[in-house]
PDB file of C-alpha atoms in Angstrom:
ATOM      1  CA  ALA K 128      -0.121  -0.106  -0.177  1.00 76.00           C
ATOM      2  CA  GLN K 129       1.047   3.542  -1.150  1.00 83.00           C
ATOM      3  CA  THR K 130       2.301   5.983   2.118  1.00 91.00           C
ATOM      4  CA  VAL K 131       2.976   9.361   2.522  1.00 95.00           C
ATOM      5  CA  THR K 132       5.271  10.959   5.244  1.00 95.00           C
ATOM      6  CA  GLN K 133       5.720  14.087   6.920  1.00 96.00           C
ATOM      7  CA  SER K 134       8.138  13.779   9.580  1.00 95.00           C
ATOM      8  CA  GLN K 135       8.121  17.561  10.593  1.00 95.00           C
ATOM      9  CA  PRO K 136       4.341  18.555  12.547  1.00 94.00           C
ATOM     10  CA  GLU K 137       5.732  22.633  12.733  1.00 96.00           C
ATOM     11  CA  MET K 138       8.114  24.481  11.130  1.00 97.00           C
ATOM     12  CA  SER K 139       9.160  28.423  11.431  1.00 97.00           C
ATOM     13  CA  VAL K 140      10.770  30.345   8.866  1.00 97.00           C
ATOM     14  CA  GLN K 141      11.503  34.468   9.075  1.00 97.00           C
ATOM     15  CA  GLU K 142      10.062  36.198   6.583  1.00 97.00           C
ATOM     16  CA  ALA K 143      11.942  36.428   3.322  1.00 97.00           C
ATOM     17  CA  GLU K 144      14.180  33.484   4.073  1.00 97.00           C
ATOM     18  CA  THR K 145      13.705  29.960   2.498  1.00 98.00           C
ATOM     19  CA  VAL K 146      12.455  27.079   4.095  1.00 98.00           C
ATOM     20  CA  THR K 147      12.388  22.801   3.077  1.00 98.00           C
ATOM     21  CA  LEU K 148       9.450  21.006   3.737  1.00 98.00           C
ATOM     22  CA  SER K 149      10.117  17.139   3.892  1.00 98.00           C
ATOM     23  CA  CYS K 150       8.112  14.700   2.216  1.00 98.00           C
ATOM     24  CA  THR K 151       8.859  10.850   1.518  1.00 97.00           C
ATOM     25  CA  TYR K 152       6.574   7.986   0.411  1.00 97.00           C
ATOM     26  CA  ASP K 153       6.091   4.517  -0.464  1.00 95.00           C
ATOM     27  CA  THR K 154       5.539   2.728  -3.652  1.00 93.00           C
ATOM     28  CA  SER K 155       6.301   0.129  -6.207  1.00 91.00           C
ATOM     29  CA  GLU K 156       4.745   1.877  -8.694  1.00 91.00           C
ATOM     30  CA  ASN K 157       6.836   3.642 -11.458  1.00 90.00           C
ATOM     31  CA  ASN K 158       3.813   5.718 -12.918  1.00 91.00           C
ATOM     32  CA  TYR K 159       2.640   8.128 -10.382  1.00 94.00           C
ATOM     33  CA  TYR K 160       2.216  12.241  -9.469  1.00 94.00           C
ATOM     34  CA  LEU K 161       3.192  13.833  -6.405  1.00 96.00           C
ATOM     35  CA  PHE K 162       1.651  17.073  -5.017  1.00 96.00           C
ATOM     36  CA  TRP K 163       1.603  19.748  -2.447  1.00 97.00           C
ATOM     37  CA  TYR K 164      -0.964  21.455  -1.670  1.00 95.00           C
ATOM     38  CA  LYS K 165      -1.690  24.450   1.187  1.00 94.00           C
ATOM     39  CA  GLN K 166      -4.192  24.663   3.573  1.00 91.00           C
ATOM     40  CA  PRO K 167      -4.447  28.416   4.899  1.00 87.00           C
ATOM     41  CA  PRO K 168      -6.298  29.187   8.036  1.00 82.00           C
ATOM     42  CA  SER K 169      -9.207  30.074   5.702  1.00 68.00           C
ATOM     43  CA  ARG K 170      -9.571  26.037   5.522  1.00 70.00           C
ATOM     44  CA  GLN K 171      -9.513  25.646   1.192  1.00 79.00           C
ATOM     45  CA  MET K 172      -7.032  23.149  -0.018  1.00 86.00           C
ATOM     46  CA  ILE K 173      -4.994  24.594  -3.088  1.00 90.00           C
ATOM     47  CA  LEU K 174      -2.465  23.295  -5.593  1.00 93.00           C
ATOM     48  CA  VAL K 175       0.905  24.569  -4.554  1.00 96.00           C
ATOM     49  CA  ILE K 176       2.963  22.513  -7.262  1.00 96.00           C
ATOM     50  CA  ARG K 177       2.964  19.136  -8.782  1.00 95.00           C
ATOM     51  CA  GLN K 178       5.303  16.281 -10.606  1.00 96.00           C
ATOM     52  CA  GLU K 179       4.893  13.807 -12.875  1.00 94.00           C
ATOM     53  CA  ALA K 180       7.100  10.593 -11.683  1.00 93.00           C
ATOM     54  CA  TYR K 181       8.195  10.398 -15.232  1.00 92.00           C
ATOM     55  CA  LYS K 182       9.825  13.915 -15.632  1.00 91.00           C
ATOM     56  CA  GLN K 183      13.224  13.860 -14.051  1.00 87.00           C
ATOM     57  CA  GLN K 184      13.161  17.995 -14.066  1.00 93.00           C
ATOM     58  CA  ASN K 185      12.306  19.282 -10.888  1.00 96.00           C
ATOM     59  CA  ALA K 186       8.716  21.215 -11.176  1.00 95.00           C
ATOM     60  CA  THR K 187       8.787  24.907 -10.729  1.00 96.00           C
ATOM     61  CA  GLU K 188       6.319  27.178  -9.551  1.00 94.00           C
ATOM     62  CA  ASN K 189       7.730  31.146  -8.807  1.00 96.00           C
ATOM     63  CA  ARG K 190       8.967  31.131  -5.291  1.00 97.00           C
ATOM     64  CA  PHE K 191       8.216  26.856  -4.868  1.00 97.00           C
ATOM     65  CA  SER K 192      10.347  24.272  -6.316  1.00 97.00           C
ATOM     66  CA  VAL K 193      10.605  20.972  -5.272  1.00 98.00           C
ATOM     67  CA  ASN K 194      13.481  18.458  -5.343  1.00 97.00           C
ATOM     68  CA  PHE K 195      12.135  15.019  -6.382  1.00 97.00           C
ATOM     69  CA  GLN K 196      14.215  12.046  -5.417  1.00 96.00           C
ATOM     70  CA  LYS K 197      12.498   9.576  -7.394  1.00 95.00           C
ATOM     71  CA  ALA K 198      15.022   6.721  -6.217  1.00 94.00           C
ATOM     72  CA  ALA K 199      14.681   7.878  -2.389  1.00 96.00           C
ATOM     73  CA  LYS K 200      10.783   8.230  -2.838  1.00 96.00           C
ATOM     74  CA  SER K 201      11.588  11.682  -2.002  1.00 97.00           C
ATOM     75  CA  PHE K 202       9.711  14.906  -2.609  1.00 97.00           C
ATOM     76  CA  SER K 203      10.723  17.797  -0.462  1.00 98.00           C
ATOM     77  CA  LEU K 204       8.886  21.499  -0.992  1.00 98.00           C
ATOM     78  CA  LYS K 205      11.426  24.543  -1.188  1.00 98.00           C
ATOM     79  CA  ILE K 206       9.881  27.993  -0.541  1.00 98.00           C
ATOM     80  CA  SER K 207      12.066  30.929  -1.477  1.00 98.00           C
ATOM     81  CA  ASP K 208      11.492  34.393  -0.032  1.00 97.00           C
ATOM     82  CA  SER K 209       9.319  33.437   2.398  1.00 97.00           C
ATOM     83  CA  GLN K 210       6.212  35.450   2.714  1.00 97.00           C
ATOM     84  CA  LEU K 211       3.490  35.848   5.705  1.00 95.00           C
ATOM     85  CA  GLY K 212       0.760  34.823   3.560  1.00 93.00           C
ATOM     86  CA  ASP K 213       2.548  31.553   2.964  1.00 96.00           C
ATOM     87  CA  THR K 214       1.620  30.604   6.378  1.00 95.00           C
ATOM     88  CA  ALA K 215      -0.848  27.404   6.420  1.00 95.00           C
ATOM     89  CA  MET K 216      -0.613  23.497   6.909  1.00 94.00           C
ATOM     90  CA  TYR K 217       1.394  21.913   3.694  1.00 96.00           C
ATOM     91  CA  PHE K 218       0.056  19.068   2.880  1.00 96.00           C
ATOM     92  CA  CYS K 219       1.891  16.701   0.624  1.00 97.00           C
ATOM     93  CA  ALA K 220       0.260  13.986  -1.523  1.00 96.00           C
ATOM     94  CA  PHE K 221       0.689  10.726  -3.760  1.00 96.00           C
ATOM     95  CA  LYS K 222      -1.484   9.948  -6.666  1.00 93.00           C
ATOM     96  CA  GLY K 223      -0.830   6.665  -8.219  1.00 90.00           C
ATOM     97  CA  GLY K 224      -1.091   6.146 -12.385  1.00 83.00           C
ATOM     98  CA  ALA K 225      -4.196   3.707 -12.085  1.00 81.00           C
ATOM     99  CA  THR K 226      -6.373   5.433  -9.266  1.00 83.00           C
ATOM    100  CA  ASN K 227      -8.091   8.625  -8.637  1.00 80.00           C
ATOM    101  CA  LYS K 228      -7.394   9.067  -5.144  1.00 89.00           C
ATOM    102  CA  LEU K 229      -4.758  11.073  -3.128  1.00 92.00           C
ATOM    103  CA  ILE K 230      -3.292   9.878  -0.589  1.00 94.00           C
ATOM    104  CA  PHE K 231      -1.965  12.697   2.181  1.00 94.00           C
ATOM    105  CA  GLY K 232       0.549  12.773   4.805  1.00 95.00           C
ATOM    106  CA  THR K 233      -0.299  14.328   8.041  1.00 92.00           C
ATOM    107  CA  GLY K 234       0.978  17.922   7.010  1.00 94.00           C
ATOM    108  CA  THR K 235       3.521  20.421   8.557  1.00 96.00           C
ATOM    109  CA  LEU K 236       2.264  23.700   9.923  1.00 95.00           C
ATOM    110  CA  LEU K 237       4.651  26.331   8.463  1.00 97.00           C
ATOM    111  CA  ALA K 238       4.830  29.544  10.216  1.00 97.00           C
ATOM    112  CA  VAL K 239       6.020  32.897   8.664  1.00 97.00           C
ATOM    113  CA  GLN K 240       7.478  35.061  11.457  1.00 96.00           C
ATOM    114  CA  PRO K 241       7.865  39.225  10.541  1.00 94.00           C
TER     115      PRO K 241
ATOM    116  CA  GLU G 125     -11.587  31.759 -11.625  1.00 73.00           C
ATOM    117  CA  PRO G 126     -14.527  28.912 -11.039  1.00 74.00           C
ATOM    118  CA  GLU G 127     -14.253  27.364  -7.452  1.00 90.00           C
ATOM    119  CA  VAL G 128     -15.911  24.402  -5.552  1.00 94.00           C
ATOM    120  CA  THR G 129     -18.644  25.392  -3.307  1.00 94.00           C
ATOM    121  CA  GLN G 130     -19.639  23.534  -0.127  1.00 95.00           C
ATOM    122  CA  THR G 131     -22.688  24.260   1.770  1.00 95.00           C
ATOM    123  CA  PRO G 132     -23.349  24.367   4.682  1.00 94.00           C
ATOM    124  CA  SER G 133     -19.943  25.637   6.149  1.00 93.00           C
ATOM    125  CA  HIS G 134     -20.828  24.141   9.574  1.00 95.00           C
ATOM    126  CA  GLN G 135     -23.621  21.447   9.951  1.00 96.00           C
ATOM    127  CA  VAL G 136     -24.323  20.261  13.667  1.00 96.00           C
ATOM    128  CA  THR G 137     -26.592  16.892  13.740  1.00 95.00           C
ATOM    129  CA  GLN G 138     -27.749  14.862  16.734  1.00 96.00           C
ATOM    130  CA  MET G 139     -26.177  11.199  16.273  1.00 96.00           C
ATOM    131  CA  GLY G 140     -28.161   8.563  14.629  1.00 96.00           C
ATOM    132  CA  GLN G 141     -29.657  11.145  12.319  1.00 97.00           C
ATOM    133  CA  GLU G 142     -29.031  11.791   8.894  1.00 97.00           C
ATOM    134  CA  VAL G 143     -27.235  14.729   7.203  1.00 97.00           C
ATOM    135  CA  ILE G 144     -26.327  15.653   3.437  1.00 97.00           C
ATOM    136  CA  LEU G 145     -23.351  17.652   2.600  1.00 97.00           C
ATOM    137  CA  ARG G 146     -23.908  19.237  -0.426  1.00 96.00           C
ATOM    138  CA  CYS G 147     -21.388  20.415  -3.089  1.00 97.00           C
ATOM    139  CA  VAL G 148     -21.294  22.411  -6.335  1.00 96.00           C
ATOM    140  CA  PRO G 149     -18.420  21.235  -8.324  1.00 95.00           C
ATOM    141  CA  ILE G 150     -16.616  23.445 -11.266  1.00 93.00           C
ATOM    142  CA  SER G 151     -18.840  23.157 -14.120  1.00 90.00           C
ATOM    143  CA  ASN G 152     -16.745  21.280 -16.264  1.00 88.00           C
ATOM    144  CA  HIS G 153     -15.432  19.229 -14.695  1.00 92.00           C
ATOM    145  CA  LEU G 154     -15.988  15.323 -15.267  1.00 90.00           C
ATOM    146  CA  TYR G 155     -14.548  13.764 -11.400  1.00 93.00           C
ATOM    147  CA  PHE G 156     -15.840  14.506  -8.150  1.00 96.00           C
ATOM    148  CA  TYR G 157     -14.725  13.406  -4.887  1.00 97.00           C
ATOM    149  CA  TRP G 158     -15.258  13.494  -1.158  1.00 97.00           C
ATOM    150  CA  TYR G 159     -12.482  13.213   1.722  1.00 97.00           C
ATOM    151  CA  ARG G 160     -12.815  13.685   5.191  1.00 96.00           C
ATOM    152  CA  GLN G 161     -10.285  15.020   7.797  1.00 92.00           C
ATOM    153  CA  ILE G 162     -10.670  14.320  11.387  1.00 92.00           C
ATOM    154  CA  LEU G 163      -9.383  17.257  13.513  1.00 87.00           C
ATOM    155  CA  GLY G 164      -5.803  17.057  14.013  1.00 81.00           C
ATOM    156  CA  GLN G 165      -5.519  13.967  11.440  1.00 85.00           C
ATOM    157  CA  LYS G 166      -4.727  13.693   7.815  1.00 86.00           C
ATOM    158  CA  VAL G 167      -7.052  14.304   5.092  1.00 91.00           C
ATOM    159  CA  GLU G 168      -8.617  10.734   3.839  1.00 94.00           C
ATOM    160  CA  PHE G 169     -10.040   9.734   0.766  1.00 95.00           C
ATOM    161  CA  LEU G 170     -13.808   8.794   0.946  1.00 97.00           C
ATOM    162  CA  VAL G 171     -14.653   8.186  -2.683  1.00 97.00           C
ATOM    163  CA  SER G 172     -14.962   9.064  -6.138  1.00 95.00           C
ATOM    164  CA  PHE G 173     -17.559   9.481  -8.561  1.00 95.00           C
ATOM    165  CA  TYR G 174     -17.280   9.664 -12.530  1.00 92.00           C
ATOM    166  CA  ASN G 175     -20.119   9.022 -15.473  1.00 89.00           C
ATOM    167  CA  ASN G 176     -22.849   9.074 -12.761  1.00 89.00           C
ATOM    168  CA  GLU G 177     -21.556   6.279 -10.603  1.00 93.00           C
ATOM    169  CA  ILE G 178     -18.730   5.464  -8.077  1.00 95.00           C
ATOM    170  CA  SER G 179     -15.248   4.711  -9.398  1.00 93.00           C
ATOM    171  CA  GLU G 180     -13.601   3.899  -6.222  1.00 93.00           C
ATOM    172  CA  LYS G 181     -14.617   3.882  -2.510  1.00 94.00           C
ATOM    173  CA  SER G 182     -12.423   3.439   0.899  1.00 94.00           C
ATOM    174  CA  GLU G 183     -12.517   1.198   3.819  1.00 93.00           C
ATOM    175  CA  ILE G 184     -14.086   4.432   5.442  1.00 93.00           C
ATOM    176  CA  PHE G 185     -17.169   4.719   3.053  1.00 95.00           C
ATOM    177  CA  ASP G 186     -19.648   1.879   4.357  1.00 93.00           C
ATOM    178  CA  ASP G 187     -23.129   1.546   3.895  1.00 94.00           C
ATOM    179  CA  GLN G 188     -23.644   4.089   5.824  1.00 96.00           C
ATOM    180  CA  PHE G 189     -22.118   6.529   3.185  1.00 97.00           C
ATOM    181  CA  SER G 190     -24.007   7.391  -0.140  1.00 97.00           C
ATOM    182  CA  VAL G 191     -23.398  10.105  -2.848  1.00 96.00           C
ATOM    183  CA  GLU G 192     -25.566  11.354  -5.454  1.00 94.00           C
ATOM    184  CA  ARG G 193     -25.143  13.938  -8.470  1.00 91.00           C
ATOM    185  CA  PRO G 194     -29.069  14.752  -8.395  1.00 85.00           C
ATOM    186  CA  ASP G 195     -28.731  16.899 -11.399  1.00 86.00           C
ATOM    187  CA  GLY G 196     -26.134  18.799 -13.395  1.00 77.00           C
ATOM    188  CA  SER G 197     -24.355  20.593 -11.204  1.00 86.00           C
ATOM    189  CA  ASN G 198     -24.745  19.273  -7.453  1.00 93.00           C
ATOM    190  CA  PHE G 199     -23.074  16.646  -5.716  1.00 96.00           C
ATOM    191  CA  THR G 200     -24.166  15.210  -2.355  1.00 97.00           C
ATOM    192  CA  LEU G 201     -22.737  13.128   0.165  1.00 97.00           C
ATOM    193  CA  LYS G 202     -25.114  11.494   2.748  1.00 97.00           C
ATOM    194  CA  ILE G 203     -24.380   9.912   5.868  1.00 97.00           C
ATOM    195  CA  ARG G 204     -27.484   7.788   6.876  1.00 95.00           C
ATOM    196  CA  SER G 205     -27.310   7.178  10.584  1.00 94.00           C
ATOM    197  CA  THR G 206     -24.550   9.273  11.757  1.00 96.00           C
ATOM    198  CA  LYS G 207     -22.029   8.448  14.793  1.00 96.00           C
ATOM    199  CA  LEU G 208     -20.070  10.428  16.672  1.00 96.00           C
ATOM    200  CA  GLU G 209     -17.238   9.368  14.717  1.00 95.00           C
ATOM    201  CA  ASP G 210     -17.853  11.449  11.580  1.00 96.00           C
ATOM    202  CA  SER G 211     -17.765  14.640  13.287  1.00 97.00           C
ATOM    203  CA  ALA G 212     -14.820  15.798  10.849  1.00 96.00           C
ATOM    204  CA  MET G 213     -14.319  18.425   8.089  1.00 94.00           C
ATOM    205  CA  TYR G 214     -15.741  17.297   4.749  1.00 96.00           C
ATOM    206  CA  PHE G 215     -13.983  18.390   1.570  1.00 96.00           C
ATOM    207  CA  CYS G 216     -15.606  18.219  -1.874  1.00 96.00           C
ATOM    208  CA  ALA G 217     -13.274  17.867  -5.047  1.00 95.00           C
ATOM    209  CA  SER G 218     -13.756  18.263  -8.344  1.00 94.00           C
ATOM    210  CA  ARG G 219     -11.007  17.875 -11.729  1.00 92.00           C
ATOM    211  CA  GLU G 220     -11.332  17.893 -15.283  1.00 90.00           C
ATOM    212  CA  THR G 221      -7.951  16.293 -16.353  1.00 84.00           C
ATOM    213  CA  GLY G 222      -5.985  17.934 -14.265  1.00 81.00           C
ATOM    214  CA  PRO G 223      -5.453  18.410 -10.641  1.00 84.00           C
ATOM    215  CA  LEU G 224      -8.175  18.126  -7.923  1.00 89.00           C
ATOM    216  CA  HIS G 225      -9.764  21.970  -6.843  1.00 92.00           C
ATOM    217  CA  PHE G 226     -11.267  21.213  -3.225  1.00 93.00           C
ATOM    218  CA  GLY G 227     -14.045  23.380  -1.673  1.00 93.00           C
ATOM    219  CA  ASP G 228     -13.763  25.129   1.175  1.00 91.00           C
ATOM    220  CA  GLY G 229     -15.232  22.029   3.458  1.00 93.00           C
ATOM    221  CA  THR G 230     -18.280  21.369   5.704  1.00 95.00           C
ATOM    222  CA  ARG G 231     -17.366  20.745   9.409  1.00 95.00           C
ATOM    223  CA  LEU G 232     -19.603  18.365  10.546  1.00 97.00           C
ATOM    224  CA  SER G 233     -20.651  18.198  14.299  1.00 97.00           C
ATOM    225  CA  ILE G 234     -22.376  15.379  16.025  1.00 96.00           C
ATOM    226  CA  LEU G 235     -23.894  15.776  19.580  1.00 95.00           C
TER     227      LEU G 235
END
């Protein structure tokens, strides 16, 4: 069975600094998708970034980038130039190639300090 | 930008009562989902729905749960006889072919 592990329940970063959130996963599949979702205090989960496993190039979306290490089954999120609005719960999620469902990690609560 | 909308935002129900949570997915989306998040725990998949039928469901989604798309816009989750452990945030999500778009959630409190 696939699992997603986020080992950092909480993290804190100073505004304008860089922070990396960790995520590891376990699967026997070769074709899958990985996601980072952000859940601010307003509750709606918003997609931050996604990575297809067959792509070797790490995905980047403005200040957000990932370090995808397929062999190590690692998918970390780097937030550069952190902003106060980045304060949220961040969930790593996995989707197998043959399924519709997302499997979420337990989340990392990120606090950006002024 | 179009959004997934959920109503109500908070539902309080007596144990044993039926409850219906409502969702309006984004209009051109084809796949619909319900997830739940018990307070302090991770988001869990309940069910996916495509082409007017359930395409996948988890062990959580037992006979007490059902989903329906009664018209062209709504997507509902019904819990027939609620239990205390059904208290959670319930998220509806939809997608066309890309990633999921989530609604704001309905907080369900069972007394």
